[in-house]
JSON list of C-alpha atoms and ligand atoms in Angstrom, two decimals:
[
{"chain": "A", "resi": 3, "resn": "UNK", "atom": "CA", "xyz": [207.13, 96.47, -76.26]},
{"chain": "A", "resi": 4, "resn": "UNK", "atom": "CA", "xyz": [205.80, 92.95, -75.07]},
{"chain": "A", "resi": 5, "resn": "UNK", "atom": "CA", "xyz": [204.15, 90.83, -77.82]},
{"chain": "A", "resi": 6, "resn": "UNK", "atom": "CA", "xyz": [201.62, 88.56, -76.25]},
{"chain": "A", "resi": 7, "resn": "UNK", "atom": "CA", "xyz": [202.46, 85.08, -77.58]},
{"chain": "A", "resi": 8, "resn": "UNK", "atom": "CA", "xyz": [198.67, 84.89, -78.39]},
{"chain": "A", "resi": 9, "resn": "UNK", "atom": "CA", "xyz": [198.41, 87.40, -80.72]},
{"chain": "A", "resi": 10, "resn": "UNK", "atom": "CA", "xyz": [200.87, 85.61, -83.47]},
{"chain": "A", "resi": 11, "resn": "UNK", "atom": "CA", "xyz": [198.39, 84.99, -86.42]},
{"chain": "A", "resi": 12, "resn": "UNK", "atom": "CA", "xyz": [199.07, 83.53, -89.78]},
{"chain": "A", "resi": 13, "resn": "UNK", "atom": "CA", "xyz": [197.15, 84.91, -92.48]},
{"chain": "A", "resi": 14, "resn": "UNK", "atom": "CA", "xyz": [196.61, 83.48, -95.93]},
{"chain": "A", "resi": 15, "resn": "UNK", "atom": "CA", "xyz": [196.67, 86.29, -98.25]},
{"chain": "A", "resi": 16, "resn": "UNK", "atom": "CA", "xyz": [196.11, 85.73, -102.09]},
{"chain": "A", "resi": 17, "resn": "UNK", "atom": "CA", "xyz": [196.96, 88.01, -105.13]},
{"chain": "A", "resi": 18, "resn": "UNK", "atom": "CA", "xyz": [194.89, 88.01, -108.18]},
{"chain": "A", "resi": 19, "resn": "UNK", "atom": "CA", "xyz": [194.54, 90.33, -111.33]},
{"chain": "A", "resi": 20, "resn": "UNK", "atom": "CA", "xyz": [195.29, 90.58, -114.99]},
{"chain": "A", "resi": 21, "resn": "UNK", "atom": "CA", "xyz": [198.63, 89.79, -116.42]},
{"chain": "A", "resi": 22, "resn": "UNK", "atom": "CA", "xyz": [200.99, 92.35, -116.11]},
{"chain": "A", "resi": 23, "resn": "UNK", "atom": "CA", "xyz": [198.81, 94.51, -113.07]},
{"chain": "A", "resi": 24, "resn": "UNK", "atom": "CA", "xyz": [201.59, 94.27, -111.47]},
{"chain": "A", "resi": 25, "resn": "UNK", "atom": "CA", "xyz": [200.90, 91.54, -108.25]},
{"chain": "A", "resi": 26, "resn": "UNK", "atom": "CA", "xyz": [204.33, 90.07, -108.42]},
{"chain": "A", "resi": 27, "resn": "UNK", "atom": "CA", "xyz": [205.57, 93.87, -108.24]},
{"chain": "A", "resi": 28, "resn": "UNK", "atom": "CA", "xyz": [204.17, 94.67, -105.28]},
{"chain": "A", "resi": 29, "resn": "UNK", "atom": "CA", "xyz": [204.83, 91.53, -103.37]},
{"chain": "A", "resi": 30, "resn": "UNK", "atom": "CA", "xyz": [208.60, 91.84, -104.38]},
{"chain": "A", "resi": 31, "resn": "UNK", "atom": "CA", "xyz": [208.26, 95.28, -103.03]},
{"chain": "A", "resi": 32, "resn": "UNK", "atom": "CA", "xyz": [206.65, 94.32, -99.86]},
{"chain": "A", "resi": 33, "resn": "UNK", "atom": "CA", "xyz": [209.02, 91.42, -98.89]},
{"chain": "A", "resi": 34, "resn": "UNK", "atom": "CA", "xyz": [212.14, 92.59, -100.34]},
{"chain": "A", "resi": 35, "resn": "UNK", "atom": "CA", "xyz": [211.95, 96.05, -100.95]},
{"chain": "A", "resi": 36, "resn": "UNK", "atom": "CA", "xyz": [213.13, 95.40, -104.45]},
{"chain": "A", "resi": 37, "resn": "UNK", "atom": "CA", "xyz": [210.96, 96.15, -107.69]},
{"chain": "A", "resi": 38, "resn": "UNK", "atom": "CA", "xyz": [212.10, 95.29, -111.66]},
{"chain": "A", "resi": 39, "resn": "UNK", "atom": "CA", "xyz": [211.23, 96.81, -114.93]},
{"chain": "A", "resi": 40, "resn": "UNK", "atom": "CA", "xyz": [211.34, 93.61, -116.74]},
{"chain": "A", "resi": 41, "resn": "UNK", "atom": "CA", "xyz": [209.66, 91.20, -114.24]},
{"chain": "A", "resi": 42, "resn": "UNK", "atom": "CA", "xyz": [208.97, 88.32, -115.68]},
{"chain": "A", "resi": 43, "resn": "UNK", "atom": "CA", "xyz": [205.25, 86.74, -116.02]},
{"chain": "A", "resi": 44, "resn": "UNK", "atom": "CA", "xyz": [204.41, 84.37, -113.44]},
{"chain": "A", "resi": 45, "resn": "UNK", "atom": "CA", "xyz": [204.09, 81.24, -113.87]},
{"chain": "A", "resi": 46, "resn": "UNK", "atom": "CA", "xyz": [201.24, 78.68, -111.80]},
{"chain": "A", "resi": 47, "resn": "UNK", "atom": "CA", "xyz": [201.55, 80.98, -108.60]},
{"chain": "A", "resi": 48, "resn": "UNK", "atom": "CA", "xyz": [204.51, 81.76, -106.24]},
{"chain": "A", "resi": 49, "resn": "UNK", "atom": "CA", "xyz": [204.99, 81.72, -102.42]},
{"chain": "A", "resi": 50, "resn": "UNK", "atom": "CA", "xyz": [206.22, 84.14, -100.38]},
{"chain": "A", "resi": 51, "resn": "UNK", "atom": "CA", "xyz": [205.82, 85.28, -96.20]},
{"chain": "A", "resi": 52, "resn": "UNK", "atom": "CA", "xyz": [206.45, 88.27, -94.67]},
{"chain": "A", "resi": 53, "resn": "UNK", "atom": "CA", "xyz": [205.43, 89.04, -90.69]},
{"chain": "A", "resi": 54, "resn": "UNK", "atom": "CA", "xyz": [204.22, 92.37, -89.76]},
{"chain": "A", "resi": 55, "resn": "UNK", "atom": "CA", "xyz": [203.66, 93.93, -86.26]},
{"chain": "A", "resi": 56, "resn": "UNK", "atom": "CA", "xyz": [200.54, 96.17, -86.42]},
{"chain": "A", "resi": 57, "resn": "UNK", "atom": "CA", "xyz": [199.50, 97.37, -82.73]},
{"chain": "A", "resi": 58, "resn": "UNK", "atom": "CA", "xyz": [199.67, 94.73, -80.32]},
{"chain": "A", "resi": 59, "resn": "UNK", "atom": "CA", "xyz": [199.22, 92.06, -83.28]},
{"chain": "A", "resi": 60, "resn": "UNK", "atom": "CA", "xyz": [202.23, 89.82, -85.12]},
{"chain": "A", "resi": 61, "resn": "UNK", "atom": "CA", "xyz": [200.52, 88.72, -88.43]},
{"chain": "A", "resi": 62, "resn": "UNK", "atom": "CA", "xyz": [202.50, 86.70, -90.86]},
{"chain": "A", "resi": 63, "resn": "UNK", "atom": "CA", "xyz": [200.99, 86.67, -94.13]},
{"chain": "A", "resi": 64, "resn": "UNK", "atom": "CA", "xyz": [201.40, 83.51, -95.98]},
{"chain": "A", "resi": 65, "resn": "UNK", "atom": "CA", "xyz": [201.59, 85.24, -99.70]},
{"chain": "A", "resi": 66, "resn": "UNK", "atom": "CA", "xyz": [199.54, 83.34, -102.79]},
{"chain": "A", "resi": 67, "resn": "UNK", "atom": "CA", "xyz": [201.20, 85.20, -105.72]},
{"chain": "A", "resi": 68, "resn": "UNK", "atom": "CA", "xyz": [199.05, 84.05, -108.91]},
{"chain": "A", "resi": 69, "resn": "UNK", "atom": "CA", "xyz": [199.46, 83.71, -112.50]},
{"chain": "A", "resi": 70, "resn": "UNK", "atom": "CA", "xyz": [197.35, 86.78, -114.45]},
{"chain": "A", "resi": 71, "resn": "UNK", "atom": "CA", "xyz": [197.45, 85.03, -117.43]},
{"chain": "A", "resi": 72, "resn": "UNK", "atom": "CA", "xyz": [194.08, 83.39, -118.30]},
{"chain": "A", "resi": 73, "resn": "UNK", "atom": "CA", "xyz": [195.15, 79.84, -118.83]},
{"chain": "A", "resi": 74, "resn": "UNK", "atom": "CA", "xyz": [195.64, 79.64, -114.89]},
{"chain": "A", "resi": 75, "resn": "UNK", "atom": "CA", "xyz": [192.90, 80.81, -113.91]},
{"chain": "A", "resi": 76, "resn": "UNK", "atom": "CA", "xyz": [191.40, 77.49, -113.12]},
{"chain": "A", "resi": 77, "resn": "UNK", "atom": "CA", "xyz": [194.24, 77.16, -110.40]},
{"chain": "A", "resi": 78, "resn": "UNK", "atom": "CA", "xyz": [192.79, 80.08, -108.69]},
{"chain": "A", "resi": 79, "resn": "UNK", "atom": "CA", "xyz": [190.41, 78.22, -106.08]},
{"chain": "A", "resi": 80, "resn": "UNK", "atom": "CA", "xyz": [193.57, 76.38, -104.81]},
{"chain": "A", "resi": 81, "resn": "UNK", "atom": "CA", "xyz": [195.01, 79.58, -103.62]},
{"chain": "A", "resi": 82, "resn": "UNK", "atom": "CA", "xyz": [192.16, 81.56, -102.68]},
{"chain": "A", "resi": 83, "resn": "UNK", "atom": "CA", "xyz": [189.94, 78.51, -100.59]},
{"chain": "A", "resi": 84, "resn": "UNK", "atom": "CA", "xyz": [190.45, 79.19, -97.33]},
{"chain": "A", "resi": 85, "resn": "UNK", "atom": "CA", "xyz": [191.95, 82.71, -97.39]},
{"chain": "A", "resi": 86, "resn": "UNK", "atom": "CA", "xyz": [192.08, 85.47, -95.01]},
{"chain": "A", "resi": 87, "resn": "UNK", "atom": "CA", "xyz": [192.70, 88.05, -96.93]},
{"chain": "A", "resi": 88, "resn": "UNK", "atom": "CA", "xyz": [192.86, 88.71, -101.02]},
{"chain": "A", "resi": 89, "resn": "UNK", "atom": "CA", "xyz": [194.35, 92.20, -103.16]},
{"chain": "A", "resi": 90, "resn": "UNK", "atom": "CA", "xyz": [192.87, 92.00, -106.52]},
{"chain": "A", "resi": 91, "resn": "UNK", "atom": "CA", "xyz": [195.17, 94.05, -108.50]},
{"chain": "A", "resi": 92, "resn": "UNK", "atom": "CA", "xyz": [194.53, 96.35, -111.71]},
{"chain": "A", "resi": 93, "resn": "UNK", "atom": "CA", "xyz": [196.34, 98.83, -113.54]},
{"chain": "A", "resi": 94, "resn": "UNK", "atom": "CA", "xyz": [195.04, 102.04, -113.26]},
{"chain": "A", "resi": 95, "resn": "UNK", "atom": "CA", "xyz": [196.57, 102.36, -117.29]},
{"chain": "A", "resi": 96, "resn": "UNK", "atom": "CA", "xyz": [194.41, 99.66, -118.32]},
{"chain": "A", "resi": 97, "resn": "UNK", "atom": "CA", "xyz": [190.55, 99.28, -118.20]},
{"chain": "A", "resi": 98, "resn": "UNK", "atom": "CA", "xyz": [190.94, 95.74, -119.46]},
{"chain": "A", "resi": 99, "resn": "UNK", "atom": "CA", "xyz": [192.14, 95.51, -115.94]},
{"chain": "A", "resi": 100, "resn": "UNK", "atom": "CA", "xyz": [189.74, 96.72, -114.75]},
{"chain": "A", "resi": 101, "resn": "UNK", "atom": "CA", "xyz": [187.03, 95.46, -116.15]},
{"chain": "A", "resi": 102, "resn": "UNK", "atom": "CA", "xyz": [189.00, 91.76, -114.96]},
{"chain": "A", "resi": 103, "resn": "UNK", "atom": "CA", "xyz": [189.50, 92.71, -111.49]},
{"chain": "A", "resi": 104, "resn": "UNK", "atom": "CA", "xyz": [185.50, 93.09, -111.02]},
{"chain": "A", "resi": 105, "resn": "UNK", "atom": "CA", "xyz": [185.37, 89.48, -112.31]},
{"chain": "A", "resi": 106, "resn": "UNK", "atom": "CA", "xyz": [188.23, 88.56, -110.05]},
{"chain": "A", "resi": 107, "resn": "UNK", "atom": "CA", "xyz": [185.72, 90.39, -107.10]},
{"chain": "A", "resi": 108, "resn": "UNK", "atom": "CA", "xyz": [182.37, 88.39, -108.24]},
{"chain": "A", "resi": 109, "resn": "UNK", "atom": "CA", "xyz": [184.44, 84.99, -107.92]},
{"chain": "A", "resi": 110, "resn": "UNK", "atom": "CA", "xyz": [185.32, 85.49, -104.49]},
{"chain": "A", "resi": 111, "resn": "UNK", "atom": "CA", "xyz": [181.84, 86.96, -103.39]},
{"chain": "A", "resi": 112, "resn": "UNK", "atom": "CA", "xyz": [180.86, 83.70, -105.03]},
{"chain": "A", "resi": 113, "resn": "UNK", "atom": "CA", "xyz": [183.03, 81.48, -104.20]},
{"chain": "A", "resi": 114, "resn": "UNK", "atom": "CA", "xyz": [185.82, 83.02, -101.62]},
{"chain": "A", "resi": 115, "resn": "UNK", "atom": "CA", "xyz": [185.69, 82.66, -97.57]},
{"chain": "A", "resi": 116, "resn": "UNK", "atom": "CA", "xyz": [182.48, 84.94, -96.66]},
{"chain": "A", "resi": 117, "resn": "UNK", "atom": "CA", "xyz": [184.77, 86.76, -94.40]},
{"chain": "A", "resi": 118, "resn": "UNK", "atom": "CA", "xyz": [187.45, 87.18, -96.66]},
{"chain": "A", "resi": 119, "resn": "UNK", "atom": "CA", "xyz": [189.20, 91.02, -95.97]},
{"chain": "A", "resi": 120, "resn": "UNK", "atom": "CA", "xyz": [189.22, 91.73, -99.61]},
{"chain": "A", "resi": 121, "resn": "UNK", "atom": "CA", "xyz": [191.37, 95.05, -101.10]},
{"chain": "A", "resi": 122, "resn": "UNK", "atom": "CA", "xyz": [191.36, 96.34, -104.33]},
{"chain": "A", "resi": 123, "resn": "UNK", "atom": "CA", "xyz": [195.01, 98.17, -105.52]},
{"chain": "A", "resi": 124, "resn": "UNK", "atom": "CA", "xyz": [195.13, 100.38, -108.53]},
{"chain": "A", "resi": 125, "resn": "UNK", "atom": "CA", "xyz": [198.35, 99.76, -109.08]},
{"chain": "A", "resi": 126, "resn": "UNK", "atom": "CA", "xyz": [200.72, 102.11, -111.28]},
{"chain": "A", "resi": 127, "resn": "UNK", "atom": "CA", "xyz": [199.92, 105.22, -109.88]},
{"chain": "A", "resi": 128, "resn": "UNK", "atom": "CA", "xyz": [203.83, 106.36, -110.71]},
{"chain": "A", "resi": 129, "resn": "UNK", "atom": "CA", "xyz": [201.38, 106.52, -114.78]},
{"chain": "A", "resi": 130, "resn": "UNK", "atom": "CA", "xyz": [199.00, 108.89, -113.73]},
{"chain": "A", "resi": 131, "resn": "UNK", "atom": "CA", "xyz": [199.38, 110.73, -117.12]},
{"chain": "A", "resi": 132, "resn": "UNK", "atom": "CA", "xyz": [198.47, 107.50, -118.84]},
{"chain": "A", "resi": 133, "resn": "UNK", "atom": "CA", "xyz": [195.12, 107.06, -116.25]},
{"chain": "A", "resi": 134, "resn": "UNK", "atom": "CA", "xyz": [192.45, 104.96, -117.81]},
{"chain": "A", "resi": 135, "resn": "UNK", "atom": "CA", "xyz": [190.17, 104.40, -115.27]},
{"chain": "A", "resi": 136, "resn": "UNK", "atom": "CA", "xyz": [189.26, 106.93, -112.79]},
{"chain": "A", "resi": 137, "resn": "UNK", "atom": "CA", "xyz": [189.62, 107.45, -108.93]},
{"chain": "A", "resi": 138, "resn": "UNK", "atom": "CA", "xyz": [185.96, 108.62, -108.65]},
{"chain": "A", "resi": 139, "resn": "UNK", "atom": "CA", "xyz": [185.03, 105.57, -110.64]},
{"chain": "A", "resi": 140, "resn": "UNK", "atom": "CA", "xyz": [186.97, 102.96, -108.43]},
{"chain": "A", "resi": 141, "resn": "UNK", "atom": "CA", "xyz": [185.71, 104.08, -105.48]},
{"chain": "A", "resi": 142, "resn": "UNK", "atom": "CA", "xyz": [182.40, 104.04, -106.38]},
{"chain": "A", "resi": 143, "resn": "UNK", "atom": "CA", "xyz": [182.74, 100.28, -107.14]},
{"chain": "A", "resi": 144, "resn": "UNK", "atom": "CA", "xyz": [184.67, 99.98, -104.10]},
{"chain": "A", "resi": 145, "resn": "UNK", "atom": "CA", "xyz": [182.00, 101.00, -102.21]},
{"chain": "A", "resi": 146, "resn": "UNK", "atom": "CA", "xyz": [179.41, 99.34, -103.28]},
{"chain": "A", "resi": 147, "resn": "UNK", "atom": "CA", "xyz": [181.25, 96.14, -103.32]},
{"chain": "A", "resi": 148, "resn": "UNK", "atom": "CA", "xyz": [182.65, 96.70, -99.73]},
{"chain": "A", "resi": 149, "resn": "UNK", "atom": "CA", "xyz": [186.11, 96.80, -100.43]},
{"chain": "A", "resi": 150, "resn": "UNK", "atom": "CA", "xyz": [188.84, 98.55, -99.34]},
{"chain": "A", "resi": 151, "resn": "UNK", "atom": "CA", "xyz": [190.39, 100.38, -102.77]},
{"chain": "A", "resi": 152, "resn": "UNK", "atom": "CA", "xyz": [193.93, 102.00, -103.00]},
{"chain": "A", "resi": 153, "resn": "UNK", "atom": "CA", "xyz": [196.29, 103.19, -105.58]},
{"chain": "A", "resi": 154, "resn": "UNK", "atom": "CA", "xyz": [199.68, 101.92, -105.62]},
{"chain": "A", "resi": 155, "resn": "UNK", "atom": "CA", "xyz": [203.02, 101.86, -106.86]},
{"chain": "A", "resi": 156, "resn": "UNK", "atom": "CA", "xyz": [204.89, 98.90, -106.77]},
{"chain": "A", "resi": 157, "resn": "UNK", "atom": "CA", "xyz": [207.63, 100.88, -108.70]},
{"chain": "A", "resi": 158, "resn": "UNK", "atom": "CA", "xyz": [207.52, 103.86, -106.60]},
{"chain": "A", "resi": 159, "resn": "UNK", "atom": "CA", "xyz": [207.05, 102.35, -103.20]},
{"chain": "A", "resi": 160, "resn": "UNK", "atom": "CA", "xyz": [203.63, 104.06, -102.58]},
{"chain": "A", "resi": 161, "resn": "UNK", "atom": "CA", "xyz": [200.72, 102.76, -100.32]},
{"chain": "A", "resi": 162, "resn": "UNK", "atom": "CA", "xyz": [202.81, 99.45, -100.58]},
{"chain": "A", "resi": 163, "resn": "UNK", "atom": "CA", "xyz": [203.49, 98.68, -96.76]},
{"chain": "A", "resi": 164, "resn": "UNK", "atom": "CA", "xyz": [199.77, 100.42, -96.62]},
{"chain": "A", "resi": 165, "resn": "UNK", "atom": "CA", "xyz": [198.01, 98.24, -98.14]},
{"chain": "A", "resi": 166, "resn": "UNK", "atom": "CA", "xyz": [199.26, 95.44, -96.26]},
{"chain": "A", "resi": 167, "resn": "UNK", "atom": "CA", "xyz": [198.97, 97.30, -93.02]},
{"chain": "A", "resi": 168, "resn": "UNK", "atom": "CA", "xyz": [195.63, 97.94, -93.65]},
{"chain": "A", "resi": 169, "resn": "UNK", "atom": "CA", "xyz": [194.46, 94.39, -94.18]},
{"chain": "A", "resi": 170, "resn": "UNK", "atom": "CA", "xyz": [196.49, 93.17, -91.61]},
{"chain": "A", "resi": 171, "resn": "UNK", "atom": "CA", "xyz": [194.35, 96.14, -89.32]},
{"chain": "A", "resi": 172, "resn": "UNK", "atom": "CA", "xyz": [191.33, 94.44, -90.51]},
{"chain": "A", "resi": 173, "resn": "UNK", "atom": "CA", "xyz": [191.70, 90.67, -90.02]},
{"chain": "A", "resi": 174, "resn": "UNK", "atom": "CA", "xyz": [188.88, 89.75, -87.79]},
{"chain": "A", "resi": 175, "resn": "UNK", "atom": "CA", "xyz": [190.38, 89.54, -83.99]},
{"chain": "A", "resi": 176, "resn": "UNK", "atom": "CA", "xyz": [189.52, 86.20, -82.54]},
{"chain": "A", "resi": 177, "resn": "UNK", "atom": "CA", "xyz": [190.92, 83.94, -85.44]},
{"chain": "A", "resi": 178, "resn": "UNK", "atom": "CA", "xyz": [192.31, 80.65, -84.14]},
{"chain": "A", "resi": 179, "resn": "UNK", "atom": "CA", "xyz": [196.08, 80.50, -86.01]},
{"chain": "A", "resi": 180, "resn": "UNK", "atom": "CA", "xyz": [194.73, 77.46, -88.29]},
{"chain": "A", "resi": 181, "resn": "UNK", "atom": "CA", "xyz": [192.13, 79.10, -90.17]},
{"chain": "A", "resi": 182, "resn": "UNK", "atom": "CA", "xyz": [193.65, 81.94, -91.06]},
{"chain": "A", "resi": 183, "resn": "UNK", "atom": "CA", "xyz": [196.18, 79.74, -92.28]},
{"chain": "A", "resi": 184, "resn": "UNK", "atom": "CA", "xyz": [193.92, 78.40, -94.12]},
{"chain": "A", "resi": 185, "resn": "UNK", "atom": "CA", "xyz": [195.74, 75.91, -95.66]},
{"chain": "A", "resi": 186, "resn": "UNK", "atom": "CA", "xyz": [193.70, 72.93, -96.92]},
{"chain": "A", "resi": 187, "resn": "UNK", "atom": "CA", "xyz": [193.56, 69.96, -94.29]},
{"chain": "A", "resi": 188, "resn": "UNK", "atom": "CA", "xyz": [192.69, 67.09, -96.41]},
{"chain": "A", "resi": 189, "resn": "UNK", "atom": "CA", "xyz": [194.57, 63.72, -96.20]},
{"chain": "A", "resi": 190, "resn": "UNK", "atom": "CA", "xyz": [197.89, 63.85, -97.55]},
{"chain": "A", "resi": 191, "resn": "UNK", "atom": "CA", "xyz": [198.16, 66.20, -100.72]},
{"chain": "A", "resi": 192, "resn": "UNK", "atom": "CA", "xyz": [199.87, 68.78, -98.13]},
{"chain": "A", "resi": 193, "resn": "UNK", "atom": "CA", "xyz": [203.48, 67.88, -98.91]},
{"chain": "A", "resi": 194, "resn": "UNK", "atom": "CA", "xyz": [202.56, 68.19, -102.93]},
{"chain": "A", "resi": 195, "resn": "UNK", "atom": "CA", "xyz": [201.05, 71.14, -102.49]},
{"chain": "A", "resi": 196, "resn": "UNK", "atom": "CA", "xyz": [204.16, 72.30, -100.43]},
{"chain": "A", "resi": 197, "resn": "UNK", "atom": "CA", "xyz": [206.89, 71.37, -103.06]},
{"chain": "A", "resi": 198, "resn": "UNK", "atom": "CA", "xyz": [204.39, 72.66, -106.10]},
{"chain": "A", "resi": 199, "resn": "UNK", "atom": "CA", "xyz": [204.76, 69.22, -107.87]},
{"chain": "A", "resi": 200, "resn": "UNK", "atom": "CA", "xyz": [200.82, 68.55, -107.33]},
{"chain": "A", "resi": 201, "resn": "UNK", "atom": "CA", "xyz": [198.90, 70.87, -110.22]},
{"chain": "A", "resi": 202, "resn": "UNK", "atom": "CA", "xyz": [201.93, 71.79, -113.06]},
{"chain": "B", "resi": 308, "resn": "GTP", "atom": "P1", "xyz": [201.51, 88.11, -114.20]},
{"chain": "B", "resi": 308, "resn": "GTP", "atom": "O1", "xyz": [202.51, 87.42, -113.34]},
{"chain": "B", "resi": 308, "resn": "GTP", "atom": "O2", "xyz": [201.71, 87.84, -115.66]},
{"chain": "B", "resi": 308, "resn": "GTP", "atom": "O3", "xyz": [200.10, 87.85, -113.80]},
{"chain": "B", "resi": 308, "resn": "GTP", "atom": "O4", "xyz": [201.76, 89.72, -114.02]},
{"chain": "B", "resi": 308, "resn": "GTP", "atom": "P2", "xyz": [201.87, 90.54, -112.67]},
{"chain": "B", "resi": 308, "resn": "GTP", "atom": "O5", "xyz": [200.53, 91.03, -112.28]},
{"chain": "B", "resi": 308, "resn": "GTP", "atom": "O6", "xyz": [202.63, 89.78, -111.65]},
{"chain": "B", "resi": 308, "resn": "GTP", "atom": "O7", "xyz": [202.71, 91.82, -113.12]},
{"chain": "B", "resi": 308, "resn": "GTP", "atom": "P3", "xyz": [204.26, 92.11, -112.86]},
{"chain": "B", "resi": 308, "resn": "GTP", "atom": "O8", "xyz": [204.51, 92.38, -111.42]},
{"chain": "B", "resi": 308, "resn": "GTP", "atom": "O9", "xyz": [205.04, 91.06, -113.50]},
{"chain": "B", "resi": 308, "resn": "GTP", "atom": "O10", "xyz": [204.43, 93.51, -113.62]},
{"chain": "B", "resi": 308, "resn": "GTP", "atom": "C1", "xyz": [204.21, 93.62, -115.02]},
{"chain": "B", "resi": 308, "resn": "GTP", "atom": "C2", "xyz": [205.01, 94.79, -115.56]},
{"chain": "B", "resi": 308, "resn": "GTP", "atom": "O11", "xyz": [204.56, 96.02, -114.98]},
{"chain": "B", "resi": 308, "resn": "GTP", "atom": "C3", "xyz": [206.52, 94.70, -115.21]},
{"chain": "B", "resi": 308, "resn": "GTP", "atom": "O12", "xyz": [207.26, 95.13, -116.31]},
{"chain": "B", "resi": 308, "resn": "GTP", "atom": "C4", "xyz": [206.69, 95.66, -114.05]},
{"chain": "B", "resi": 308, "resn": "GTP", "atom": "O13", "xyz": [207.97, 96.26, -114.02]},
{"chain": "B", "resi": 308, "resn": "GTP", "atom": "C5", "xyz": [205.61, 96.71, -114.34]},
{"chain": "B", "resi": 308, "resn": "GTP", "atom": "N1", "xyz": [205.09, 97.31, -113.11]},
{"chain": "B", "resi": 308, "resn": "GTP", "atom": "C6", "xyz": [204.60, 96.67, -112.03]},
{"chain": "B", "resi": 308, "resn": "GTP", "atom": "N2", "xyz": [204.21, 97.54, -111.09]},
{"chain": "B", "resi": 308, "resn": "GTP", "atom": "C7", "xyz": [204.43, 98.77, -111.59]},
{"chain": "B", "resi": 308, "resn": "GTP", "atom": "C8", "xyz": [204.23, 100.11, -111.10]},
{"chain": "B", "resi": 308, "resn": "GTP", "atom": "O14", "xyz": [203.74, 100.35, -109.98]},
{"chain": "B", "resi": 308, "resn": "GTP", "atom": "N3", "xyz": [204.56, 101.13, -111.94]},
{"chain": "B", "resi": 308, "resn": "GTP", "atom": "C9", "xyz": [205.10, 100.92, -113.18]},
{"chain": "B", "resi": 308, "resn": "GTP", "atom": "N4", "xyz": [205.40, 102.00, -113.91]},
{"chain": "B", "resi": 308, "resn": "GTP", "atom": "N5", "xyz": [205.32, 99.69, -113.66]},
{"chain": "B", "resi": 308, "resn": "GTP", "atom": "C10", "xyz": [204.99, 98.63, -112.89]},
{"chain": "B", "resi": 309, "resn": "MG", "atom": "MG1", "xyz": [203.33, 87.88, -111.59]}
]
């Protein structure tokens, strides 16, 4: 079927969420199909693309993998300024990681692009005997928060692709390539930023 060469967007999308959530999990799963038992923490924030076609759309998300650990989280704003799209990622094993991903979600209402498609992953689901924090519960906050909540598995491969379909579904339709890109535009700091040496 015929792509209209118009309807190529770039998306910023940024990951946030507790160490050890699992956010480098499910991006490994989403770009590479691949997922690790011992994945290692991450360290600053990683990069990673990966295009999907969702109806007559081409979206290539521009991936912002963060660090969960707290002493990065005053890098966040460089990764989430300017982006399309943001998963906030808990483990549904954890209410610590819970109770972090609501911060994560009062930032960006704060702070965060006003238009910002913003999902919320309970990740783990493969755990549910070791559940911590409910569905009913989730939801709830989901809702009143406007978000769009799903469990996942990064481990088992569920609601992985979904999530990301989903989000992609939702990305406003008129958005000139640029902004979704999001990238920031000031004078020179772009190749810096590009090679990671900038922030460390
Ligand atoms: P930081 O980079 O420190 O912020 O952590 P993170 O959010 O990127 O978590 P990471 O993806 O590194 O996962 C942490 C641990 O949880 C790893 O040992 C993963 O194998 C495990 N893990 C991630 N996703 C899942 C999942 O869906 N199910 C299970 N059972 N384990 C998972
Ligand atoms: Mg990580």
């Amino acid at each position: 079927m015929a792509t209209m060469a118009n309807s190529n967007i770039n998306a910023k999308l940024v990951l946030l969420g507790d160490m050890g959530a699992g956010k480098s999990s499910l991006v490994l799963r989403f770009v590479k199909g691949q997922f690790f038992e011992f994945q290692e923490s991450t360290i600053g924030a990683a990069f990673f693309s990966q295009t999907l076609a969702v109806n007559d759309r081409t979206i290539k998300f521009e991936i912002w993998d963060t660090a969960g650990q707290e002493r990065y989280h005053s890098l966040a704003p460089m990764y989430y300024r300017g982006a399309a799209a943001a998963i906030i990622v808990f483990d549904i094993t954890n209410p610590d990681s819970f109770s972090r991903a609501k911060k994560w979600v009062q930032e960006l209402q704060k702070q965060g692009n006003p238009n910002m498609v913003m999902a919320l992953a309970g990740n783990k689901a493969d755990l549910a005997d070791k559940r911590k924090v409910t569905q009913e519960a989730t939801r709830a906050y989901a809702e009143e928060n406007g978000l769009f909540f799903i469990e996942t598995s990064a481990k088992a491969a569920t609601n992985v692709n979904e999530i990301f379909h989903e989000i992609a579904k939702r990305l406003p339709r008129a958005q000139p390539a640029q902004n979704a890109a999001g990238m920031v535009l000031v004078d020179r700091p772009a190749e810096q930023a590009r090679t990671g040496t900038c922030c460390s």
